[in-house]
């Protein structure tokens, strides 16, 4: 029974982290934390960008939860594990597939992973921190819905052609 409870805590934490990441991305990174996140919306020079500090911050929190939870045998350990699992998923989808920060390239041609990549490209179609769409990382609304929202917000004036390109279809 304990193993099942721990697995459920990990799964629930991964799901909850998508909500936390969405809110942090929309209200912190595109709000008062734009100083770090701005580097992610500009051309990258080198392997890292200032925005990567957010990953370090979340990883540190997960490490603390795992450490404290390991010592008290409680739920915090499994919450930290769930945060770590989410971090790996984020690294795979966002850094790897979407931004091609791996030494090899893979471009999904169909299905769920393609939708995630397209949604994030539409997020980057806006110049600056205001008026962006799709703040999640593992869930994305449909591409037509995101395009419609961008057109409503901006009337078609975007920094690049991602909204009209096949890459965003």
CSV table of C-alpha atoms in Angstrom, one decimal:
chain,number,residue,atom,x,y,z
A,1,UNK,CA,0.0,0.0,0.0
A,2,UNK,CA,2.8,2.4,0.8
A,3,UNK,CA,4.4,2.0,-2.6
A,4,UNK,CA,1.1,2.8,-4.3
A,5,UNK,CA,0.6,5.9,-2.1
A,6,UNK,CA,4.2,7.1,-3.0
A,7,UNK,CA,3.6,6.5,-6.7
A,8,UNK,CA,0.3,8.5,-6.5
A,9,UNK,CA,2.1,11.3,-4.7
A,10,UNK,CA,4.7,11.4,-7.5
A,11,UNK,CA,2.1,11.4,-10.3
A,12,UNK,CA,0.0,14.0,-8.5
A,13,UNK,CA,3.1,16.2,-8.0
A,14,UNK,CA,4.0,15.9,-11.7
A,15,UNK,CA,0.5,17.0,-12.6
A,16,UNK,CA,0.5,19.8,-10.1
A,17,UNK,CA,3.9,21.0,-11.4
A,18,UNK,CA,2.3,21.7,-14.8
A,19,UNK,CA,0.0,24.2,-13.0
A,20,UNK,CA,2.8,25.6,-10.9
A,21,UNK,CA,5.0,25.9,-14.0
A,22,UNK,CA,2.2,27.6,-16.0
A,23,UNK,CA,1.6,30.1,-13.2
A,24,UNK,CA,5.3,30.8,-12.7
A,25,UNK,CA,5.9,31.2,-16.4
A,26,UNK,CA,2.9,33.6,-16.9
A,27,UNK,CA,3.1,35.6,-13.7
A,28,UNK,CA,6.7,35.4,-12.6
A,29,UNK,CA,8.8,34.9,-15.7
A,30,UNK,CA,6.6,37.2,-17.8
A,31,UNK,CA,6.2,39.5,-14.8
A,32,UNK,CA,8.6,40.6,-12.1
A,33,UNK,CA,11.1,37.8,-13.1
A,34,UNK,CA,11.4,39.0,-16.7
A,35,UNK,CA,15.0,40.0,-16.1
A,36,UNK,CA,16.0,36.3,-16.0
A,37,UNK,CA,13.5,35.0,-18.5
A,38,UNK,CA,14.1,37.7,-21.2
A,39,UNK,CA,17.2,35.8,-22.2
A,40,UNK,CA,15.0,32.9,-23.3
A,41,UNK,CA,13.1,35.1,-25.8
A,42,UNK,CA,16.3,36.4,-27.4
A,43,UNK,CA,19.0,34.6,-29.5
A,44,UNK,CA,21.1,32.5,-27.3
A,45,UNK,CA,24.9,32.9,-27.2
A,46,UNK,CA,26.6,29.8,-25.8
A,47,UNK,CA,25.2,26.7,-24.0
A,48,UNK,CA,23.4,28.6,-21.3
A,49,UNK,CA,21.1,31.5,-20.8
A,50,UNK,CA,20.1,33.5,-17.7
A,51,UNK,CA,16.7,31.9,-17.8
A,52,UNK,CA,18.4,28.5,-16.9
A,53,UNK,CA,18.6,29.9,-13.3
A,54,UNK,CA,14.9,29.1,-13.0
A,55,UNK,CA,15.7,25.4,-13.5
A,56,UNK,CA,18.5,25.6,-10.9
A,57,UNK,CA,16.0,27.2,-8.5
A,58,UNK,CA,13.4,24.5,-9.0
A,59,UNK,CA,16.0,21.8,-8.8
A,60,UNK,CA,17.3,23.2,-5.5
A,61,UNK,CA,13.8,23.2,-4.1
A,62,UNK,CA,13.3,19.5,-5.2
A,63,UNK,CA,16.7,18.6,-3.6
A,64,UNK,CA,15.7,20.2,-0.3
A,65,UNK,CA,12.3,18.4,-0.3
A,66,UNK,CA,14.0,15.1,-1.0
A,67,UNK,CA,16.6,15.7,1.7
A,68,UNK,CA,14.1,16.7,4.3
A,69,UNK,CA,11.6,14.0,3.3
A,70,UNK,CA,14.4,11.3,3.4
A,71,UNK,CA,15.2,12.3,7.0
A,72,UNK,CA,11.6,12.3,8.2
A,73,UNK,CA,10.3,9.5,6.0
A,74,UNK,CA,7.4,11.7,4.9
A,75,UNK,CA,5.6,12.9,1.9
A,76,UNK,CA,8.1,15.6,1.1
A,77,UNK,CA,10.5,13.0,-0.3
A,78,UNK,CA,8.0,11.9,-2.9
A,79,UNK,CA,6.9,15.5,-3.7
A,80,UNK,CA,10.6,16.2,-4.4
A,81,UNK,CA,10.8,13.1,-6.6
A,82,UNK,CA,7.7,14.2,-8.5
A,83,UNK,CA,9.3,17.7,-9.1
A,84,UNK,CA,12.4,16.0,-10.3
A,85,UNK,CA,10.4,13.8,-12.8
A,86,UNK,CA,8.7,16.9,-14.0
A,87,UNK,CA,12.1,18.6,-14.4
A,88,UNK,CA,13.3,15.7,-16.6
A,89,UNK,CA,10.1,15.9,-18.7
A,90,UNK,CA,10.6,19.7,-19.1
A,91,UNK,CA,14.2,19.2,-20.1
A,92,UNK,CA,13.2,16.6,-22.7
A,93,UNK,CA,10.3,18.5,-24.2
A,94,UNK,CA,11.2,22.2,-23.8
A,95,UNK,CA,15.0,22.3,-24.0
A,96,UNK,CA,15.4,19.2,-26.2
A,97,UNK,CA,12.5,19.0,-28.7
A,98,UNK,CA,11.4,22.6,-28.8
A,99,UNK,CA,14.7,24.6,-28.6
A,100,UNK,CA,17.0,21.9,-29.9
A,101,UNK,CA,19.6,22.3,-27.1
A,102,UNK,CA,20.8,18.7,-27.6
A,103,UNK,CA,23.7,17.8,-29.7
A,104,UNK,CA,21.3,15.9,-32.0
A,105,UNK,CA,18.1,17.0,-33.7
A,106,UNK,CA,14.6,15.4,-33.6
A,107,UNK,CA,11.6,17.2,-35.0
A,108,UNK,CA,8.3,15.5,-34.2
A,109,UNK,CA,6.2,15.3,-37.4
A,110,UNK,CA,2.8,14.4,-35.8
A,111,UNK,CA,0.9,13.9,-32.6
A,112,UNK,CA,1.2,15.2,-29.1
A,113,UNK,CA,4.9,16.2,-29.2
A,114,UNK,CA,4.4,18.2,-32.4
A,115,UNK,CA,1.6,20.0,-30.7
A,116,UNK,CA,3.8,21.0,-27.8
A,117,UNK,CA,6.5,22.2,-30.1
A,118,UNK,CA,4.0,24.2,-32.2
A,119,UNK,CA,2.4,25.8,-29.1
A,120,UNK,CA,5.8,26.9,-27.7
A,121,UNK,CA,6.8,28.4,-31.1
A,122,UNK,CA,3.5,30.4,-31.0
A,123,UNK,CA,4.5,31.5,-27.5
A,124,UNK,CA,7.7,32.9,-29.0
A,125,UNK,CA,5.9,34.6,-31.9
A,126,UNK,CA,5.3,37.6,-29.7
A,127,UNK,CA,8.0,40.2,-29.1
A,128,UNK,CA,8.5,41.1,-25.4
A,129,UNK,CA,6.8,39.7,-22.4
A,130,UNK,CA,3.2,40.9,-23.0
A,131,UNK,CA,0.5,39.2,-25.0
A,132,UNK,CA,2.0,35.7,-25.2
A,133,UNK,CA,0.0,32.5,-25.3
A,134,UNK,CA,0.7,28.9,-24.1
A,135,UNK,CA,2.6,29.2,-20.8
A,136,UNK,CA,2.5,25.4,-20.0
A,137,UNK,CA,5.2,22.9,-20.9
A,138,UNK,CA,3.5,19.5,-21.0
A,139,UNK,CA,0.0,20.6,-21.9
A,140,UNK,CA,-0.9,22.9,-24.8
A,141,UNK,CA,-4.2,24.1,-26.1
A,142,UNK,CA,-4.9,23.3,-29.8
A,143,UNK,CA,-2.8,25.2,-32.3
A,144,UNK,CA,-5.9,26.8,-34.0
A,145,UNK,CA,-7.1,28.1,-30.6
A,146,UNK,CA,-3.7,29.6,-29.9
A,147,UNK,CA,-3.5,31.2,-33.3
A,148,UNK,CA,-7.0,32.7,-32.8
A,149,UNK,CA,-6.0,34.1,-29.4
A,150,UNK,CA,-2.8,35.6,-30.9
A,151,UNK,CA,-4.7,37.2,-33.7
A,152,UNK,CA,-7.2,38.6,-31.2
A,153,UNK,CA,-4.5,40.0,-29.0
A,154,UNK,CA,-2.2,41.4,-31.7
A,155,UNK,CA,-4.2,41.7,-34.9
A,156,UNK,CA,-1.5,39.8,-36.8
A,157,UNK,CA,1.5,42.0,-35.8
A,158,UNK,CA,4.1,39.5,-34.5
A,159,UNK,CA,7.9,39.5,-34.5
A,160,UNK,CA,8.1,36.5,-36.8
A,161,UNK,CA,6.0,34.5,-39.1
A,162,UNK,CA,5.5,31.5,-36.7
A,163,UNK,CA,1.7,32.3,-36.5
A,164,UNK,CA,1.4,31.9,-40.2
A,165,UNK,CA,4.0,29.3,-41.0
A,166,UNK,CA,3.5,25.6,-41.6
A,167,UNK,CA,5.6,25.0,-38.4
A,168,UNK,CA,2.7,26.4,-36.5
A,169,UNK,CA,0.0,24.4,-38.4
